[in-house]
Amino acid sequence: MMLEIRLLGNCNVVYDGRAINTLHDSPRLQALLAYLALHCDAPQPRRQIAYLFWPESTEKQARTNLRKLLLQLRRALPNAEQFLTDTQQTIQWQPAAPFWLDVADLQALLAKLQRDPEDLALLTHLHELYRGELLPNCYDEWVLRLRQHLHDAVT
């Protein structure tokens, strides 16, 4: 069973053909899902994520907020244990889990286009995939930077 994660344009997460609506109403939950899926190559330190998401909070409050948000994400995702593993120090989205991420595909296409910028099939696929800005309802600094980078690369 495949989890499809679309972060470009309106966030849309589908598991086994069914939309996971609980993610649609929470930009913060979408951002955590996005951050973990985009950084699945290595376990992410909880402390770093907490600071990134709640830079104005104390470390204790930020870590509490992260625990609560991670619990919400686990509840929202069917078979969450297949996609997420965590320890007291880290959280990781499992790179071997059956998921598809539009941003990862877009980044791969951009890399291919650097080698062959005239490939019409790649350009067509790129514009089909780029359905809008990354997480348009999220204004975290890391999202804004990546959003701008992707926008600049596509346009």
Short mmCIF file of N, CA and C in Angstrom, two decimals:
data_model
loop_
_atom_site.label_atom_id
_atom_site.label_comp_id
_atom_site.label_asym_id
_atom_site.label_seq_id
_atom_site.Cartn_x
_atom_site.Cartn_y
_atom_site.Cartn_z
N MET A 1 0.84 -1.17 0.00
CA MET A 1 0.00 0.00 0.00
C MET A 1 0.89 1.24 0.00
N MET A 2 0.64 2.11 -0.95
CA MET A 2 1.48 3.28 -1.17
C MET A 2 0.87 4.52 -0.52
N LEU A 3 1.75 5.33 0.07
CA LEU A 3 1.37 6.63 0.60
C LEU A 3 1.85 7.67 -0.40
N GLU A 4 0.93 8.46 -0.93
CA GLU A 4 1.27 9.52 -1.87
C GLU A 4 1.21 10.86 -1.14
N ILE A 5 2.31 11.59 -1.20
CA ILE A 5 2.39 12.88 -0.51
C ILE A 5 2.63 13.97 -1.55
N ARG A 6 1.65 14.84 -1.68
CA ARG A 6 1.77 16.00 -2.58
C ARG A 6 1.88 17.25 -1.72
N LEU A 7 3.00 17.92 -1.84
CA LEU A 7 3.24 19.14 -1.06
C LEU A 7 3.20 20.38 -1.93
N LEU A 8 3.19 20.19 -3.24
CA LEU A 8 3.16 21.31 -4.18
C LEU A 8 1.72 21.67 -4.49
N GLY A 9 1.38 22.94 -4.34
CA GLY A 9 -0.02 23.35 -4.45
C GLY A 9 -0.69 23.02 -3.13
N ASN A 10 -1.90 22.61 -3.17
CA ASN A 10 -2.58 22.21 -1.94
C ASN A 10 -2.01 20.88 -1.46
N CYS A 11 -1.69 20.80 -0.19
CA CYS A 11 -1.17 19.56 0.39
C CYS A 11 -2.24 18.48 0.28
N ASN A 12 -1.84 17.34 -0.23
CA ASN A 12 -2.76 16.24 -0.41
C ASN A 12 -2.02 14.94 -0.09
N VAL A 13 -2.53 14.19 0.86
CA VAL A 13 -1.91 12.92 1.25
C VAL A 13 -2.95 11.83 1.06
N VAL A 14 -2.55 10.80 0.31
CA VAL A 14 -3.47 9.71 -0.03
C VAL A 14 -2.80 8.39 0.33
N TYR A 15 -3.55 7.53 1.00
CA TYR A 15 -3.06 6.19 1.34
C TYR A 15 -4.04 5.17 0.78
N ASP A 16 -3.53 4.28 -0.05
CA ASP A 16 -4.36 3.23 -0.65
C ASP A 16 -5.59 3.83 -1.33
N GLY A 17 -5.39 4.93 -2.04
CA GLY A 17 -6.48 5.55 -2.80
C GLY A 17 -7.41 6.43 -1.99
N ARG A 18 -7.20 6.54 -0.69
CA ARG A 18 -8.09 7.36 0.16
C ARG A 18 -7.33 8.55 0.74
N ALA A 19 -7.96 9.72 0.64
CA ALA A 19 -7.35 10.94 1.18
C ALA A 19 -7.31 10.89 2.70
N ILE A 20 -6.24 11.39 3.26
CA ILE A 20 -6.11 11.51 4.71
C ILE A 20 -6.47 12.95 5.06
N ASN A 21 -7.73 13.16 5.34
CA ASN A 21 -8.25 14.52 5.51
C ASN A 21 -7.76 15.21 6.77
N THR A 22 -7.36 14.47 7.79
CA THR A 22 -6.92 15.10 9.03
C THR A 22 -5.67 15.96 8.82
N LEU A 23 -4.93 15.69 7.76
CA LEU A 23 -3.73 16.48 7.48
C LEU A 23 -4.05 17.78 6.76
N HIS A 24 -5.20 17.84 6.11
CA HIS A 24 -5.52 19.00 5.26
C HIS A 24 -5.74 20.27 6.06
N ASP A 25 -6.18 20.16 7.30
CA ASP A 25 -6.55 21.34 8.08
C ASP A 25 -5.46 21.85 9.00
N SER A 26 -4.29 21.26 8.96
CA SER A 26 -3.24 21.65 9.90
C SER A 26 -1.92 21.93 9.17
N PRO A 27 -1.65 23.20 8.86
CA PRO A 27 -0.37 23.52 8.21
C PRO A 27 0.84 23.06 9.02
N ARG A 28 0.75 23.08 10.33
CA ARG A 28 1.88 22.66 11.18
C ARG A 28 2.12 21.16 11.02
N LEU A 29 1.05 20.38 10.98
CA LEU A 29 1.16 18.94 10.79
C LEU A 29 1.70 18.63 9.39
N GLN A 30 1.24 19.37 8.40
CA GLN A 30 1.76 19.21 7.04
C GLN A 30 3.26 19.51 6.99
N ALA A 31 3.65 20.55 7.71
CA ALA A 31 5.07 20.94 7.72
C ALA A 31 5.94 19.85 8.36
N LEU A 32 5.46 19.24 9.44
CA LEU A 32 6.24 18.17 10.07
C LEU A 32 6.35 16.97 9.13
N LEU A 33 5.25 16.60 8.51
CA LEU A 33 5.28 15.50 7.54
C LEU A 33 6.27 15.83 6.43
N ALA A 34 6.19 17.04 5.90
CA ALA A 34 7.07 17.45 4.82
C ALA A 34 8.53 17.41 5.25
N TYR A 35 8.82 17.96 6.42
CA TYR A 35 10.20 18.01 6.89
C TYR A 35 10.79 16.61 7.03
N LEU A 36 10.03 15.73 7.64
CA LEU A 36 10.54 14.37 7.85
C LEU A 36 10.69 13.62 6.54
N ALA A 37 9.70 13.73 5.64
CA ALA A 37 9.78 13.02 4.36
C ALA A 37 10.91 13.58 3.49
N LEU A 38 11.10 14.88 3.52
CA LEU A 38 12.16 15.50 2.72
C LEU A 38 13.56 15.21 3.26
N HIS A 39 13.64 14.87 4.54
CA HIS A 39 14.94 14.59 5.17
C HIS A 39 15.03 13.12 5.61
N CYS A 40 14.47 12.23 4.82
CA CYS A 40 14.42 10.82 5.22
C CYS A 40 15.76 10.11 5.11
N ASP A 41 16.75 10.78 4.56
CA ASP A 41 18.06 10.14 4.38
C ASP A 41 18.79 9.88 5.69
N ALA A 42 18.36 10.53 6.78
CA ALA A 42 19.03 10.33 8.07
C ALA A 42 18.07 10.66 9.21
N PRO A 43 18.26 10.04 10.38
CA PRO A 43 17.44 10.41 11.53
C PRO A 43 17.64 11.90 11.85
N GLN A 44 16.56 12.57 12.19
CA GLN A 44 16.61 14.00 12.49
C GLN A 44 16.57 14.21 14.00
N PRO A 45 17.49 14.99 14.53
CA PRO A 45 17.48 15.23 15.97
C PRO A 45 16.21 15.96 16.42
N ARG A 46 15.58 15.44 17.45
CA ARG A 46 14.36 16.07 17.98
C ARG A 46 14.63 17.52 18.37
N ARG A 47 15.76 17.75 18.98
CA ARG A 47 16.09 19.10 19.44
C ARG A 47 16.12 20.08 18.26
N GLN A 48 16.69 19.65 17.15
CA GLN A 48 16.79 20.49 15.95
C GLN A 48 15.40 20.78 15.38
N ILE A 49 14.57 19.75 15.28
CA ILE A 49 13.21 19.94 14.75
C ILE A 49 12.42 20.87 15.66
N ALA A 50 12.52 20.65 16.95
CA ALA A 50 11.79 21.48 17.91
C ALA A 50 12.20 22.94 17.77
N TYR A 51 13.48 23.20 17.65
CA TYR A 51 13.94 24.58 17.50
C TYR A 51 13.48 25.17 16.17
N LEU A 52 13.55 24.37 15.12
CA LEU A 52 13.15 24.83 13.79
C LEU A 52 11.67 25.21 13.74
N PHE A 53 10.84 24.42 14.40
CA PHE A 53 9.40 24.65 14.35
C PHE A 53 8.92 25.67 15.39
N TRP A 54 9.62 25.78 16.50
CA TRP A 54 9.21 26.70 17.56
C TRP A 54 10.42 27.50 18.06
N PRO A 55 10.99 28.33 17.21
CA PRO A 55 12.22 29.04 17.59
C PRO A 55 12.03 30.04 18.73
N GLU A 56 10.82 30.49 18.94
CA GLU A 56 10.56 31.49 19.99
C GLU A 56 10.28 30.84 21.35
N SER A 57 10.08 29.53 21.36
CA SER A 57 9.73 28.83 22.60
C SER A 57 10.98 28.39 23.36
N THR A 58 10.78 28.08 24.63
CA THR A 58 11.87 27.46 25.39
C THR A 58 12.10 26.06 24.82
N GLU A 59 13.26 25.50 25.09
CA GLU A 59 13.54 24.16 24.58
C GLU A 59 12.52 23.16 25.13
N LYS A 60 12.21 23.27 26.39
CA LYS A 60 11.25 22.34 27.01
C LYS A 60 9.88 22.44 26.33
N GLN A 61 9.41 23.67 26.11
CA GLN A 61 8.10 23.85 25.48
C GLN A 61 8.12 23.38 24.03
N ALA A 62 9.21 23.68 23.31
CA ALA A 62 9.32 23.26 21.92
C ALA A 62 9.32 21.74 21.81
N ARG A 63 10.02 21.07 22.70
CA ARG A 63 10.05 19.60 22.67
C ARG A 63 8.69 19.02 23.04
N THR A 64 7.98 19.65 23.96
CA THR A 64 6.61 19.22 24.29
C THR A 64 5.70 19.39 23.08
N ASN A 65 5.81 20.53 22.42
CA ASN A 65 5.02 20.78 21.21
C ASN A 65 5.31 19.72 20.14
N LEU A 66 6.59 19.38 19.98
CA LEU A 66 6.97 18.38 18.99
C LEU A 66 6.38 17.02 19.35
N ARG A 67 6.45 16.63 20.61
CA ARG A 67 5.87 15.34 21.02
C ARG A 67 4.38 15.29 20.67
N LYS A 68 3.67 16.37 20.95
CA LYS A 68 2.23 16.42 20.67
C LYS A 68 1.96 16.36 19.17
N LEU A 69 2.75 17.09 18.40
CA LEU A 69 2.56 17.11 16.95
C LEU A 69 2.90 15.75 16.34
N LEU A 70 3.95 15.12 16.84
CA LEU A 70 4.32 13.79 16.36
C LEU A 70 3.22 12.78 16.66
N LEU A 71 2.61 12.88 17.82
CA LEU A 71 1.48 12.01 18.16
C LEU A 71 0.32 12.23 17.19
N GLN A 72 0.04 13.48 16.87
CA GLN A 72 -1.02 13.78 15.89
C GLN A 72 -0.69 13.16 14.54
N LEU A 73 0.57 13.26 14.13
CA LEU A 73 0.98 12.69 12.85
C LEU A 73 0.83 11.18 12.87
N ARG A 74 1.24 10.54 13.94
CA ARG A 74 1.08 9.08 14.06
C ARG A 74 -0.39 8.69 13.97
N ARG A 75 -1.26 9.46 14.59
CA ARG A 75 -2.69 9.16 14.55
C ARG A 75 -3.28 9.38 13.16
N ALA A 76 -2.75 10.34 12.44
CA ALA A 76 -3.27 10.67 11.11
C ALA A 76 -2.86 9.66 10.05
N LEU A 77 -1.67 9.10 10.19
CA LEU A 77 -1.13 8.19 9.17
C LEU A 77 -1.55 6.75 9.43
N PRO A 78 -2.17 6.11 8.45
CA PRO A 78 -2.42 4.67 8.60
C PRO A 78 -1.08 3.93 8.64
N ASN A 79 -0.99 2.94 9.49
CA ASN A 79 0.26 2.17 9.62
C ASN A 79 1.47 3.08 9.83
N ALA A 80 1.33 4.02 10.73
CA ALA A 80 2.38 5.02 10.96
C ALA A 80 3.73 4.38 11.27
N GLU A 81 3.72 3.25 11.96
CA GLU A 81 4.98 2.61 12.33
C GLU A 81 5.78 2.17 11.11
N GLN A 82 5.11 2.02 9.98
CA GLN A 82 5.78 1.67 8.73
C GLN A 82 6.58 2.86 8.18
N PHE A 83 6.14 4.06 8.51
CA PHE A 83 6.74 5.27 7.96
C PHE A 83 7.64 6.02 8.94
N LEU A 84 7.34 5.93 10.22
CA LEU A 84 8.06 6.70 11.23
C LEU A 84 8.74 5.81 12.25
N THR A 85 9.96 6.14 12.57
CA THR A 85 10.62 5.53 13.72
C THR A 85 11.21 6.67 14.55
N ASP A 86 11.22 6.47 15.85
CA ASP A 86 11.79 7.51 16.69
C ASP A 86 12.43 6.92 17.92
N THR A 87 13.36 7.69 18.44
CA THR A 87 14.02 7.38 19.70
C THR A 87 13.84 8.62 20.58
N GLN A 88 14.43 8.60 21.75
CA GLN A 88 14.36 9.79 22.60
C GLN A 88 15.08 10.97 21.97
N GLN A 89 16.03 10.68 21.09
CA GLN A 89 16.85 11.75 20.51
C GLN A 89 16.50 12.10 19.07
N THR A 90 15.93 11.15 18.32
CA THR A 90 15.74 11.38 16.88
C THR A 90 14.36 10.91 16.40
N ILE A 91 14.02 11.41 15.22
CA ILE A 91 12.82 10.97 14.50
C ILE A 91 13.26 10.75 13.06
N GLN A 92 12.78 9.67 12.45
CA GLN A 92 13.12 9.44 11.05
C GLN A 92 11.92 8.94 10.27
N TRP A 93 11.75 9.51 9.08
CA TRP A 93 10.84 8.98 8.09
C TRP A 93 11.60 7.87 7.40
N GLN A 94 11.01 6.71 7.30
CA GLN A 94 11.71 5.55 6.76
C GLN A 94 11.84 5.64 5.24
N PRO A 95 13.07 5.77 4.73
CA PRO A 95 13.26 5.92 3.29
C PRO A 95 12.83 4.69 2.49
N ALA A 96 12.81 3.51 3.12
CA ALA A 96 12.41 2.29 2.42
C ALA A 96 10.90 2.06 2.47
N ALA A 97 10.18 2.90 3.19
CA ALA A 97 8.73 2.75 3.27
C ALA A 97 8.11 3.03 1.90
N PRO A 98 6.96 2.43 1.63
CA PRO A 98 6.32 2.63 0.33
C PRO A 98 5.61 4.00 0.25
N PHE A 99 6.37 5.00 -0.18
CA PHE A 99 5.76 6.32 -0.32
C PHE A 99 6.31 7.02 -1.55
N TRP A 100 5.52 7.96 -2.04
CA TRP A 100 5.91 8.80 -3.17
C TRP A 100 5.77 10.24 -2.73
N LEU A 101 6.76 11.05 -3.04
CA LEU A 101 6.79 12.45 -2.63
C LEU A 101 7.01 13.31 -3.86
N ASP A 102 6.05 14.19 -4.16
CA ASP A 102 6.14 15.00 -5.37
C ASP A 102 7.39 15.88 -5.39
N VAL A 103 7.78 16.42 -4.26
CA VAL A 103 8.95 17.30 -4.22
C VAL A 103 10.22 16.52 -4.56
N ALA A 104 10.33 15.30 -4.09
CA ALA A 104 11.50 14.48 -4.41
C ALA A 104 11.56 14.21 -5.91
N ASP A 105 10.41 13.90 -6.52
CA ASP A 105 10.37 13.70 -7.97
C ASP A 105 10.75 14.98 -8.70
N LEU A 106 10.24 16.11 -8.22
CA LEU A 106 10.54 17.39 -8.85
C LEU A 106 12.04 17.68 -8.78
N GLN A 107 12.65 17.43 -7.63
CA GLN A 107 14.09 17.67 -7.48
C GLN A 107 14.90 16.75 -8.40
N ALA A 108 14.45 15.50 -8.55
CA ALA A 108 15.14 14.57 -9.46
C ALA A 108 15.01 15.05 -10.91
N LEU A 109 13.84 15.54 -11.28
CA LEU A 109 13.64 16.07 -12.63
C LEU A 109 14.52 17.29 -12.88
N LEU A 110 14.61 18.16 -11.89
CA LEU A 110 15.46 19.35 -12.04
C LEU A 110 16.91 18.96 -12.25
N ALA A 111 17.37 17.92 -11.55
CA ALA A 111 18.75 17.44 -11.72
C ALA A 111 18.95 16.89 -13.14
N LYS A 112 17.98 16.14 -13.64
CA LYS A 112 18.08 15.61 -15.01
C LYS A 112 18.07 16.74 -16.03
N LEU A 113 17.26 17.76 -15.79
CA LEU A 113 17.19 18.89 -16.72
C LEU A 113 18.47 19.70 -16.75
N GLN A 114 19.24 19.66 -15.68
CA GLN A 114 20.53 20.36 -15.71
C GLN A 114 21.47 19.70 -16.71
N ARG A 115 21.33 18.39 -16.84
CA ARG A 115 22.16 17.65 -17.80
C ARG A 115 21.62 17.78 -19.22
N ASP A 116 20.28 17.90 -19.36
CA ASP A 116 19.66 17.97 -20.69
C ASP A 116 18.50 18.97 -20.65
N PRO A 117 18.80 20.28 -20.67
CA PRO A 117 17.76 21.30 -20.50
C PRO A 117 16.75 21.39 -21.64
N GLU A 118 17.01 20.72 -22.75
CA GLU A 118 16.10 20.79 -23.90
C GLU A 118 15.15 19.59 -24.00
N ASP A 119 15.23 18.66 -23.07
CA ASP A 119 14.39 17.46 -23.12
C ASP A 119 12.93 17.83 -22.87
N LEU A 120 12.14 17.81 -23.95
CA LEU A 120 10.74 18.23 -23.86
C LEU A 120 9.90 17.34 -22.96
N ALA A 121 10.17 16.05 -22.96
CA ALA A 121 9.40 15.14 -22.10
C ALA A 121 9.64 15.49 -20.63
N LEU A 122 10.89 15.76 -20.27
CA LEU A 122 11.20 16.14 -18.89
C LEU A 122 10.57 17.47 -18.53
N LEU A 123 10.63 18.43 -19.45
CA LEU A 123 10.02 19.74 -19.19
C LEU A 123 8.52 19.64 -18.99
N THR A 124 7.88 18.82 -19.82
CA THR A 124 6.44 18.62 -19.70
C THR A 124 6.10 17.99 -18.36
N HIS A 125 6.84 16.96 -17.99
CA HIS A 125 6.60 16.28 -16.71
C HIS A 125 6.85 17.24 -15.53
N LEU A 126 7.87 18.06 -15.66
CA LEU A 126 8.18 19.03 -14.61
C LEU A 126 7.00 19.98 -14.38
N HIS A 127 6.44 20.49 -15.45
CA HIS A 127 5.33 21.44 -15.31
C HIS A 127 4.03 20.77 -14.87
N GLU A 128 3.88 19.50 -15.18
CA GLU A 128 2.72 18.76 -14.66
C GLU A 128 2.87 18.53 -13.15
N LEU A 129 4.08 18.27 -12.73
CA LEU A 129 4.34 17.97 -11.32
C LEU A 129 4.27 19.21 -10.44
N TYR A 130 4.73 20.34 -10.98
CA TYR A 130 4.73 21.58 -10.20
C TYR A 130 3.34 22.20 -10.27
N ARG A 131 2.50 21.83 -9.30
CA ARG A 131 1.10 22.25 -9.29
C ARG A 131 0.87 23.49 -8.44
N GLY A 132 1.92 24.11 -8.02
CA GLY A 132 1.83 25.31 -7.20
C GLY A 132 2.97 25.33 -6.20
N GLU A 133 2.96 26.35 -5.37
CA GLU A 133 4.04 26.53 -4.41
C GLU A 133 4.02 25.47 -3.32
N LEU A 134 5.20 25.22 -2.78
CA LEU A 134 5.36 24.27 -1.68
C LEU A 134 4.60 24.75 -0.45
N LEU A 135 3.74 23.90 0.09
CA LEU A 135 3.00 24.19 1.33
C LEU A 135 2.59 25.67 1.42
N PRO A 136 1.68 26.10 0.57
CA PRO A 136 1.34 27.53 0.51
C PRO A 136 0.79 28.13 1.80
N ASN A 137 0.31 27.31 2.72
CA ASN A 137 -0.23 27.83 3.98
C ASN A 137 0.76 27.79 5.13
N CYS A 138 2.01 27.47 4.83
CA CYS A 138 3.03 27.37 5.87
C CYS A 138 4.08 28.47 5.65
N TYR A 139 4.45 29.14 6.73
CA TYR A 139 5.38 30.26 6.62
C TYR A 139 6.64 30.07 7.47
N ASP A 140 6.95 28.82 7.79
CA ASP A 140 8.20 28.54 8.50
C ASP A 140 9.37 28.92 7.59
N GLU A 141 10.44 29.39 8.20
CA GLU A 141 11.59 29.86 7.43
C GLU A 141 12.15 28.80 6.49
N TRP A 142 12.27 27.56 6.96
CA TRP A 142 12.83 26.50 6.11
C TRP A 142 11.92 26.23 4.92
N VAL A 143 10.60 26.35 5.10
CA VAL A 143 9.65 26.14 4.00
C VAL A 143 9.78 27.28 3.00
N LEU A 144 9.85 28.51 3.50
CA LEU A 144 9.97 29.67 2.61
C LEU A 144 11.21 29.58 1.73
N ARG A 145 12.33 29.16 2.32
CA ARG A 145 13.57 29.02 1.54
C ARG A 145 13.42 27.97 0.44
N LEU A 146 12.90 26.80 0.81
CA LEU A 146 12.75 25.73 -0.18
C LEU A 146 11.69 26.10 -1.22
N ARG A 147 10.62 26.74 -0.78
CA ARG A 147 9.57 27.18 -1.71
C ARG A 147 10.16 28.10 -2.77
N GLN A 148 10.95 29.07 -2.33
CA GLN A 148 11.55 30.02 -3.27
C GLN A 148 12.54 29.32 -4.20
N HIS A 149 13.33 28.42 -3.65
CA HIS A 149 14.30 27.66 -4.46
C HIS A 149 13.58 26.87 -5.56
N LEU A 150 12.53 26.16 -5.19
CA LEU A 150 11.79 25.36 -6.18
C LEU A 150 11.11 26.26 -7.21
N HIS A 151 10.52 27.34 -6.75
CA HIS A 151 9.86 28.27 -7.67
C HIS A 151 10.86 28.82 -8.68
N ASP A 152 12.01 29.26 -8.19
CA ASP A 152 13.04 29.81 -9.08
C ASP A 152 13.54 28.76 -10.07
N ALA A 153 13.68 27.53 -9.62
CA ALA A 153 14.19 26.47 -10.49
C ALA A 153 13.20 26.10 -11.59
N VAL A 154 11.92 26.19 -11.28
CA VAL A 154 10.90 25.78 -12.24
C VAL A 154 10.57 26.89 -13.22
N THR A 155 10.62 28.13 -12.76
CA THR A 155 10.22 29.24 -13.64
C THR A 155 11.38 29.83 -14.39
#
